[in-house]
Amino acid sequence: MSQPVDAMLQNLFQLVKNEAQYALDFKVEFDKMESRLDLMIAFMIDTENLKNKNEVAKAAIIKLRGMIYDADNVLTDCIVRDEYKKYRSCFHSYLSDPLFLYKTGKKLKDINTRIEQIEKSLGSFQRDPHHTIHTEDSSHARGFMSQDSYPSETVGLEADLKKIKGWILDTQETLLQIAIVGMGGLGKTTIAQKIFHDNEVLSRFDKIIWVTVSRAFREEHVLKRMLERLGKKVSGFDSSQLLGEFQQVLADKTCLIVMDDVWEMNMEWWTTLCSIFPRRDGKSSCIIITTRNENVANDMGIENSRIHKPDFLNYIDSWSLFSKFAFSSNKGICPNPKFEKIGKDITKKCGGLPLAIKTIGALLAPKIESLASWTQTWESFHDLTTEGRNKSVMASLQLSYDELPSHLKQCLLSFSIYPEDFEVRTEQLIHWWVGEGLIQGKGSKSAIEMGYEYLLQLVKRCLVEAMQQRRYDGRIYNCKIHDMVRELISMNAQEEAFCSFDEKGQQRLTEECRWLGFSNAMQGKPLGNKSKIRALILLVSNIVKHDLKNFGSLTSLRVLDISNSNLKEINAEELFKWISSLKRLANLNLAGVRGLESVPSSIRKLLNLQLLVLTKCVDLKSIHPSITTLRRLILLDSRSCPLENLPRGLGGLSNLQELSGFMVMSQSKGNCCQLIELGELKQMRVLRINLSDDTEVSENELNVLAHLENLKVLGIDAGNCKRNTSEILKKMDRLVPPPALQELYLRNYRHSTLPLWVCPSRLTRLQYLSIENGDLINLAPEVEDDNHHIAWNIEGLCLKFLARLDVNWTDLQNDMPVLRYMEVSHCYKLKGFPCSVKSQSVLEKKSGFWRKN
């Protein structure tokens, strides 16, 4: 919580301080608030993972968070007011607003007074030696353990074992490195134990070592325990002596080492350790690690082809495992159909997580004579989390959560507002994070780009499941969370006062609510005084008039998502009359809204708006020109809308980073935005443009894209070209491309050759090329004067619905020597490809060989 808030406030502080008038009017109060908030945020960071916070600290932290949000409101109001002044100055001379200055000054003084009160309430807590903040919770500081742990009960792991055994028995490598990656309780250790005790595996090695690393990782301890397992006494040895002794012991031996529960790794030490394994008589040594974090395996240099991710158990295997534990006194056989019904309901709730299944089964085993006890356990299953009793069924998940950095924790908690098994669109989620200020840009990467990185980290930590993902770079399009992960984060989100849940795990309305997933069950119920809500996500399909009345005044709202809703009995003016009252709104998502025919002039009132999404609004005909006054806008997306054009003046939106659905129009059309205007958008990272029969590119527009030095992604869609296609595409040939382009998408490009600028000498940084639905005949290589062709640096290639494309697989590999990922579909004339070219195929290059997926 604390780090995202800190970054958000620092960003706002800087924006406000840049305005001389505000800096002068409120300098004393601003400085006082900033310095005190820094101390308070530092306190929040220190106490974030302290599980035994006393009630004073808990209450103070909740109050502090509320006060920080109030400070955010004041700072945002200053920014909005400044934008309003700039807008008004275009038409009127600026007049000072003493009432606004008075109210703002009063709010700042009130916040500083409240900070003083919180500081006093925390005084005893901060001085009490019993509440000293440690870097590690004692309950987790179990340190290092070494063991030859025997396998526990296993069900449904046959395929996992076969796969890993195959790697070990067939390898020719000097040192085979394998990682078993997955969330806590998924069976990683069990799989490793089975491999460790497999006779066929053991026959290949002279020595075997099992070591449990855990979070309290120290290199010296690891080496000492490994040497002790080999019968060596190494008391008093330093790190270099330990490595030397280890190398000497293994000088003529092959070894299998299992390093269980690895959380992090010293890479210099790891590299040195791996370098000392010898190869003997054609046999290899092997190290297997288990970890919850795929990034750890990646950082250790373990190849993706040697990373195994166990699946959740299917229903049959889940029930089999549950029965082994719950009915252990009856040899795993259910004695009564009534117990079977309850048991299967519980098993289904566990969602295939072995740890949860075994723990619940063991809990129920002593109660096999009492159907009432089983029924009570089933009914109170949610209580294991919602009432805060962190039983062993959730312990592994809680541990994974506790290890998250602050910025990832709040991102994960945001999933709690979605119903169980709800598939979330990644764009929707990341736009929420950006709009509320949970993530900030870093270096050359925008906040949206950082959002995709954060989500990928959560997926790699096995807390979020990627439902649709591009293999080339891991870009996630849709995701969801496991039901038990949802229970965990719902408990934490409630404890942190972001939202509240009933006994069934459904979100309920409270005055302290910060995030709200508005469901069908909430329709018809007034929100009342819910001025603290910062994110409102509609999960209903229809919006009616009384919904707008019930929403009331959500004065703190930053994120409004009503995507894929149907406007019943509501016109655009009514909808935007309410939306325009949300002065602090930063993210407005109207994607797929049916019945929205126009974006009216009242959009101009949303001066804090940063993201506007209108994708697939199939009834949208126009956007009012006043949108060009929204100077804080960083994203405008109007893809798949029947708009004729976007209004003139978008070039003035200097903060714009993503523009999608831009129609390239003739300069003779005076009220439309022209291509020439885009040259002013220096922050642009993503640009998706559409060509039509009205497209014209003037001489003074040919160099426009070359001015976009930060542009990484460019999409060109000529699907609306019905006449004069050849003339339009010839004009596009003369464009000068952006210098830093990394991804290029060409759709419906009805031309036999690529644009002249799509060549390796002009797109030197291009990494991914996608061409779909066109008349392309070849991918002719660029030839230098000495007849040597210039090779591409492309790593990913997508070719779909290109019936005339005639390319040989060998030639393609010569032209694109670093290509490692490829998608092919309905390209009938491709020759020699190691996959079907008629249907969807995916090829990946691993260890120098192309493999179909």
Short mmCIF file of N, CA and C in Angstrom, two decimals, residues 641-746:
data_model
loop_
_atom_site.label_atom_id
_atom_site.label_comp_id
_atom_site.label_asym_id
_atom_site.label_seq_id
_atom_site.Cartn_x
_atom_site.Cartn_y
_atom_site.Cartn_z
N CYS A 641 -14.78 1.71 -33.68
CA CYS A 641 -15.94 2.60 -33.55
C CYS A 641 -16.25 3.16 -34.94
N PRO A 642 -17.54 3.39 -35.26
CA PRO A 642 -17.89 3.93 -36.58
C PRO A 642 -17.69 5.43 -36.70
N LEU A 643 -16.63 5.95 -36.12
CA LEU A 643 -16.32 7.38 -36.20
C LEU A 643 -15.75 7.70 -37.57
N GLU A 644 -16.13 8.84 -38.10
CA GLU A 644 -15.55 9.27 -39.36
C GLU A 644 -14.16 9.87 -39.14
N ASN A 645 -13.99 10.50 -38.00
CA ASN A 645 -12.71 11.13 -37.71
C ASN A 645 -12.65 11.51 -36.24
N LEU A 646 -11.48 11.95 -35.82
CA LEU A 646 -11.30 12.53 -34.50
C LEU A 646 -11.17 14.04 -34.65
N PRO A 647 -11.59 14.82 -33.64
CA PRO A 647 -11.62 16.28 -33.80
C PRO A 647 -10.23 16.90 -33.90
N ARG A 648 -10.17 17.99 -34.65
CA ARG A 648 -8.93 18.75 -34.79
C ARG A 648 -8.48 19.26 -33.42
N GLY A 649 -7.18 19.28 -33.20
CA GLY A 649 -6.64 19.83 -31.96
C GLY A 649 -6.00 18.80 -31.05
N LEU A 650 -6.03 17.52 -31.44
CA LEU A 650 -5.42 16.50 -30.59
C LEU A 650 -3.91 16.70 -30.43
N GLY A 651 -3.33 17.40 -31.39
CA GLY A 651 -1.89 17.67 -31.30
C GLY A 651 -1.51 18.49 -30.09
N GLY A 652 -2.50 19.15 -29.48
CA GLY A 652 -2.23 19.94 -28.28
C GLY A 652 -2.18 19.11 -27.02
N LEU A 653 -2.54 17.83 -27.09
CA LEU A 653 -2.52 16.96 -25.90
C LEU A 653 -1.11 16.40 -25.73
N SER A 654 -0.24 17.20 -25.21
CA SER A 654 1.20 16.90 -25.21
C SER A 654 1.57 15.71 -24.34
N ASN A 655 0.69 15.29 -23.43
CA ASN A 655 1.01 14.14 -22.58
C ASN A 655 0.54 12.82 -23.17
N LEU A 656 -0.08 12.85 -24.32
CA LEU A 656 -0.66 11.65 -24.91
C LEU A 656 0.42 10.61 -25.22
N GLN A 657 0.21 9.40 -24.71
CA GLN A 657 1.18 8.31 -24.91
C GLN A 657 0.63 7.19 -25.79
N GLU A 658 -0.69 7.02 -25.79
CA GLU A 658 -1.31 5.98 -26.63
C GLU A 658 -2.52 6.57 -27.35
N LEU A 659 -2.54 6.41 -28.66
CA LEU A 659 -3.65 6.87 -29.49
C LEU A 659 -4.03 5.73 -30.43
N SER A 660 -5.25 5.26 -30.31
CA SER A 660 -5.71 4.13 -31.13
C SER A 660 -7.01 4.50 -31.82
N GLY A 661 -7.12 4.09 -33.09
CA GLY A 661 -8.32 4.40 -33.86
C GLY A 661 -8.23 5.71 -34.60
N PHE A 662 -7.03 6.21 -34.82
CA PHE A 662 -6.84 7.48 -35.52
C PHE A 662 -7.04 7.29 -37.02
N MET A 663 -7.95 8.08 -37.61
CA MET A 663 -8.21 8.01 -39.05
C MET A 663 -7.34 9.03 -39.78
N VAL A 664 -6.57 8.57 -40.74
CA VAL A 664 -5.74 9.47 -41.54
C VAL A 664 -6.64 10.10 -42.62
N MET A 665 -6.81 11.41 -42.52
CA MET A 665 -7.77 12.11 -43.38
C MET A 665 -7.06 13.15 -44.25
N SER A 666 -7.80 13.63 -45.25
CA SER A 666 -7.29 14.69 -46.13
C SER A 666 -7.24 16.01 -45.36
N GLN A 667 -6.24 16.84 -45.66
CA GLN A 667 -6.13 18.14 -45.00
C GLN A 667 -7.24 19.10 -45.45
N SER A 668 -7.95 18.73 -46.48
CA SER A 668 -9.05 19.58 -46.92
C SER A 668 -10.24 19.52 -45.97
N LYS A 669 -10.28 18.49 -45.13
CA LYS A 669 -11.37 18.37 -44.15
C LYS A 669 -10.96 19.15 -42.91
N GLY A 670 -11.47 20.31 -42.77
CA GLY A 670 -10.99 21.28 -41.77
C GLY A 670 -11.23 20.92 -40.33
N ASN A 671 -12.35 20.22 -39.99
CA ASN A 671 -12.62 19.98 -38.58
C ASN A 671 -12.07 18.66 -38.07
N CYS A 672 -11.28 17.94 -38.89
CA CYS A 672 -10.75 16.65 -38.41
C CYS A 672 -9.29 16.81 -38.01
N CYS A 673 -8.88 15.93 -37.12
CA CYS A 673 -7.47 15.90 -36.74
C CYS A 673 -6.66 15.34 -37.91
N GLN A 674 -5.57 16.03 -38.24
CA GLN A 674 -4.74 15.63 -39.37
C GLN A 674 -3.48 14.91 -38.89
N LEU A 675 -2.91 14.13 -39.79
CA LEU A 675 -1.68 13.41 -39.46
C LEU A 675 -0.58 14.37 -39.04
N ILE A 676 -0.57 15.54 -39.61
CA ILE A 676 0.49 16.53 -39.30
C ILE A 676 0.51 16.89 -37.83
N GLU A 677 -0.69 16.86 -37.19
CA GLU A 677 -0.76 17.23 -35.77
C GLU A 677 -0.01 16.25 -34.87
N LEU A 678 0.06 14.99 -35.28
CA LEU A 678 0.66 13.98 -34.42
C LEU A 678 2.14 14.21 -34.19
N GLY A 679 2.76 14.98 -35.06
CA GLY A 679 4.18 15.26 -34.90
C GLY A 679 4.51 15.99 -33.62
N GLU A 680 3.49 16.61 -32.98
CA GLU A 680 3.72 17.34 -31.73
C GLU A 680 3.65 16.44 -30.50
N LEU A 681 3.21 15.20 -30.69
CA LEU A 681 2.99 14.31 -29.54
C LEU A 681 4.27 13.53 -29.23
N LYS A 682 5.19 14.20 -28.59
CA LYS A 682 6.53 13.65 -28.37
C LYS A 682 6.55 12.50 -27.37
N GLN A 683 5.49 12.37 -26.55
CA GLN A 683 5.46 11.29 -25.56
C GLN A 683 4.81 10.01 -26.09
N MET A 684 4.40 10.02 -27.33
CA MET A 684 3.65 8.90 -27.90
C MET A 684 4.47 7.61 -27.89
N ARG A 685 3.87 6.54 -27.30
CA ARG A 685 4.49 5.22 -27.29
C ARG A 685 3.78 4.24 -28.21
N VAL A 686 2.46 4.37 -28.31
CA VAL A 686 1.65 3.45 -29.09
C VAL A 686 0.74 4.24 -30.01
N LEU A 687 0.75 3.93 -31.31
CA LEU A 687 -0.10 4.62 -32.28
C LEU A 687 -0.72 3.58 -33.21
N ARG A 688 -2.04 3.57 -33.26
CA ARG A 688 -2.75 2.67 -34.17
C ARG A 688 -3.62 3.52 -35.09
N ILE A 689 -3.34 3.46 -36.40
CA ILE A 689 -4.03 4.33 -37.36
C ILE A 689 -4.82 3.49 -38.35
N ASN A 690 -5.89 4.09 -38.88
CA ASN A 690 -6.74 3.44 -39.87
C ASN A 690 -6.69 4.22 -41.17
N LEU A 691 -6.70 3.50 -42.28
CA LEU A 691 -6.74 4.12 -43.60
C LEU A 691 -8.11 3.86 -44.21
N SER A 692 -8.59 4.82 -45.00
CA SER A 692 -9.89 4.68 -45.66
C SER A 692 -9.82 5.31 -47.05
N ASP A 693 -10.96 5.31 -47.75
CA ASP A 693 -11.00 5.93 -49.07
C ASP A 693 -10.76 7.43 -49.01
N ASP A 694 -10.94 8.03 -47.83
CA ASP A 694 -10.72 9.48 -47.66
C ASP A 694 -9.31 9.81 -47.22
N THR A 695 -8.47 8.78 -47.11
CA THR A 695 -7.10 9.01 -46.64
C THR A 695 -6.26 9.72 -47.70
N GLU A 696 -5.58 10.75 -47.26
CA GLU A 696 -4.58 11.43 -48.09
C GLU A 696 -3.40 11.77 -47.20
N VAL A 697 -2.21 11.62 -47.75
CA VAL A 697 -0.99 11.99 -47.03
C VAL A 697 -0.29 13.06 -47.83
N SER A 698 -0.22 14.26 -47.27
CA SER A 698 0.40 15.38 -47.98
C SER A 698 1.93 15.33 -47.83
N GLU A 699 2.57 16.10 -48.68
CA GLU A 699 4.04 16.11 -48.66
C GLU A 699 4.58 16.50 -47.29
N ASN A 700 3.91 17.46 -46.62
CA ASN A 700 4.42 17.92 -45.32
C ASN A 700 4.10 16.95 -44.18
N GLU A 701 3.44 15.83 -44.50
CA GLU A 701 3.11 14.84 -43.47
C GLU A 701 3.98 13.59 -43.57
N LEU A 702 4.79 13.48 -44.58
CA LEU A 702 5.57 12.26 -44.80
C LEU A 702 6.58 12.01 -43.68
N ASN A 703 7.06 13.07 -43.04
CA ASN A 703 8.08 12.92 -41.99
C ASN A 703 7.50 12.94 -40.58
N VAL A 704 6.17 12.96 -40.47
CA VAL A 704 5.54 13.12 -39.15
C VAL A 704 5.96 12.01 -38.19
N LEU A 705 5.89 10.76 -38.63
CA LEU A 705 6.20 9.65 -37.72
C LEU A 705 7.66 9.68 -37.27
N ALA A 706 8.52 10.24 -38.09
CA ALA A 706 9.94 10.32 -37.73
C ALA A 706 10.17 11.21 -36.52
N HIS A 707 9.23 12.12 -36.23
CA HIS A 707 9.36 13.01 -35.07
C HIS A 707 8.97 12.32 -33.78
N LEU A 708 8.34 11.17 -33.87
CA LEU A 708 7.88 10.46 -32.67
C LEU A 708 8.99 9.55 -32.16
N GLU A 709 9.92 10.12 -31.45
CA GLU A 709 11.13 9.42 -31.05
C GLU A 709 10.90 8.34 -29.99
N ASN A 710 9.76 8.42 -29.28
CA ASN A 710 9.47 7.42 -28.25
C ASN A 710 8.49 6.35 -28.71
N LEU A 711 8.06 6.42 -29.98
CA LEU A 711 7.06 5.49 -30.46
C LEU A 711 7.65 4.07 -30.57
N LYS A 712 7.01 3.13 -29.87
CA LYS A 712 7.48 1.75 -29.86
C LYS A 712 6.57 0.82 -30.65
N VAL A 713 5.27 1.13 -30.68
CA VAL A 713 4.30 0.25 -31.31
C VAL A 713 3.51 1.03 -32.36
N LEU A 714 3.47 0.53 -33.59
CA LEU A 714 2.71 1.18 -34.66
C LEU A 714 1.84 0.13 -35.34
N GLY A 715 0.54 0.46 -35.45
CA GLY A 715 -0.38 -0.40 -36.17
C GLY A 715 -1.03 0.36 -37.31
N ILE A 716 -1.10 -0.26 -38.49
CA ILE A 716 -1.74 0.36 -39.66
C ILE A 716 -2.78 -0.63 -40.19
N ASP A 717 -4.03 -0.18 -40.25
CA ASP A 717 -5.13 -1.03 -40.71
C ASP A 717 -5.79 -0.36 -41.91
N ALA A 718 -5.75 -1.03 -43.06
CA ALA A 718 -6.33 -0.47 -44.28
C ALA A 718 -7.67 -1.13 -44.61
N GLY A 719 -8.34 -1.65 -43.58
CA GLY A 719 -9.58 -2.38 -43.80
C GLY A 719 -10.70 -1.55 -44.39
N ASN A 720 -10.66 -0.23 -44.22
CA ASN A 720 -11.72 0.63 -44.75
C ASN A 720 -11.41 1.18 -46.14
N CYS A 721 -10.33 0.72 -46.73
CA CYS A 721 -10.00 1.13 -48.10
C CYS A 721 -10.76 0.23 -49.08
N LYS A 722 -11.70 0.79 -49.79
CA LYS A 722 -12.50 0.03 -50.76
C LYS A 722 -12.18 0.44 -52.20
N ARG A 723 -11.84 1.73 -52.39
CA ARG A 723 -11.50 2.25 -53.72
C ARG A 723 -10.12 2.90 -53.65
N ASN A 724 -9.47 2.98 -54.76
CA ASN A 724 -8.17 3.66 -54.86
C ASN A 724 -7.16 3.11 -53.86
N THR A 725 -7.30 1.85 -53.53
CA THR A 725 -6.40 1.26 -52.53
C THR A 725 -4.95 1.37 -52.94
N SER A 726 -4.68 1.08 -54.20
CA SER A 726 -3.31 1.11 -54.68
C SER A 726 -2.68 2.48 -54.54
N GLU A 727 -3.43 3.54 -54.89
CA GLU A 727 -2.91 4.90 -54.79
C GLU A 727 -2.62 5.28 -53.35
N ILE A 728 -3.52 4.91 -52.44
CA ILE A 728 -3.34 5.24 -51.02
C ILE A 728 -2.11 4.55 -50.46
N LEU A 729 -1.94 3.25 -50.77
CA LEU A 729 -0.82 2.51 -50.23
C LEU A 729 0.50 2.96 -50.84
N LYS A 730 0.48 3.41 -52.07
CA LYS A 730 1.71 3.96 -52.67
C LYS A 730 2.15 5.20 -51.92
N LYS A 731 1.18 6.01 -51.50
CA LYS A 731 1.50 7.21 -50.72
C LYS A 731 2.12 6.82 -49.38
N MET A 732 1.60 5.75 -48.80
CA MET A 732 2.14 5.29 -47.52
C MET A 732 3.57 4.80 -47.66
N ASP A 733 3.94 4.38 -48.87
CA ASP A 733 5.31 3.92 -49.12
C ASP A 733 6.35 4.98 -48.79
N ARG A 734 5.96 6.24 -48.91
CA ARG A 734 6.94 7.34 -48.77
C ARG A 734 7.07 7.84 -47.34
N LEU A 735 6.33 7.25 -46.42
CA LEU A 735 6.45 7.66 -45.02
C LEU A 735 7.86 7.39 -44.49
N VAL A 736 8.29 8.27 -43.60
CA VAL A 736 9.56 8.05 -42.89
C VAL A 736 9.21 7.45 -41.54
N PRO A 737 9.71 6.26 -41.23
CA PRO A 737 9.26 5.55 -40.02
C PRO A 737 9.84 6.15 -38.73
N PRO A 738 9.19 5.86 -37.61
CA PRO A 738 9.73 6.31 -36.31
C PRO A 738 11.04 5.60 -36.01
N PRO A 739 12.00 6.28 -35.41
CA PRO A 739 13.36 5.72 -35.27
C PRO A 739 13.48 4.60 -34.25
N ALA A 740 12.58 4.54 -33.25
CA ALA A 740 12.74 3.57 -32.16
C ALA A 740 11.68 2.48 -32.20
N LEU A 741 11.05 2.27 -33.36
CA LEU A 741 9.93 1.33 -33.46
C LEU A 741 10.38 -0.09 -33.11
N GLN A 742 9.58 -0.76 -32.24
CA GLN A 742 9.88 -2.12 -31.81
C GLN A 742 8.85 -3.14 -32.31
N GLU A 743 7.61 -2.69 -32.49
CA GLU A 743 6.56 -3.60 -32.94
C GLU A 743 5.76 -2.93 -34.06
N LEU A 744 5.52 -3.68 -35.15
CA LEU A 744 4.77 -3.16 -36.29
C LEU A 744 3.67 -4.16 -36.66
N TYR A 745 2.44 -3.63 -36.80
CA TYR A 745 1.28 -4.46 -37.15
C TYR A 745 0.66 -3.90 -38.44
N LEU A 746 0.60 -4.71 -39.47
CA LEU A 746 -0.03 -4.35 -40.74
C LEU A 746 -1.25 -5.25 -40.94
#
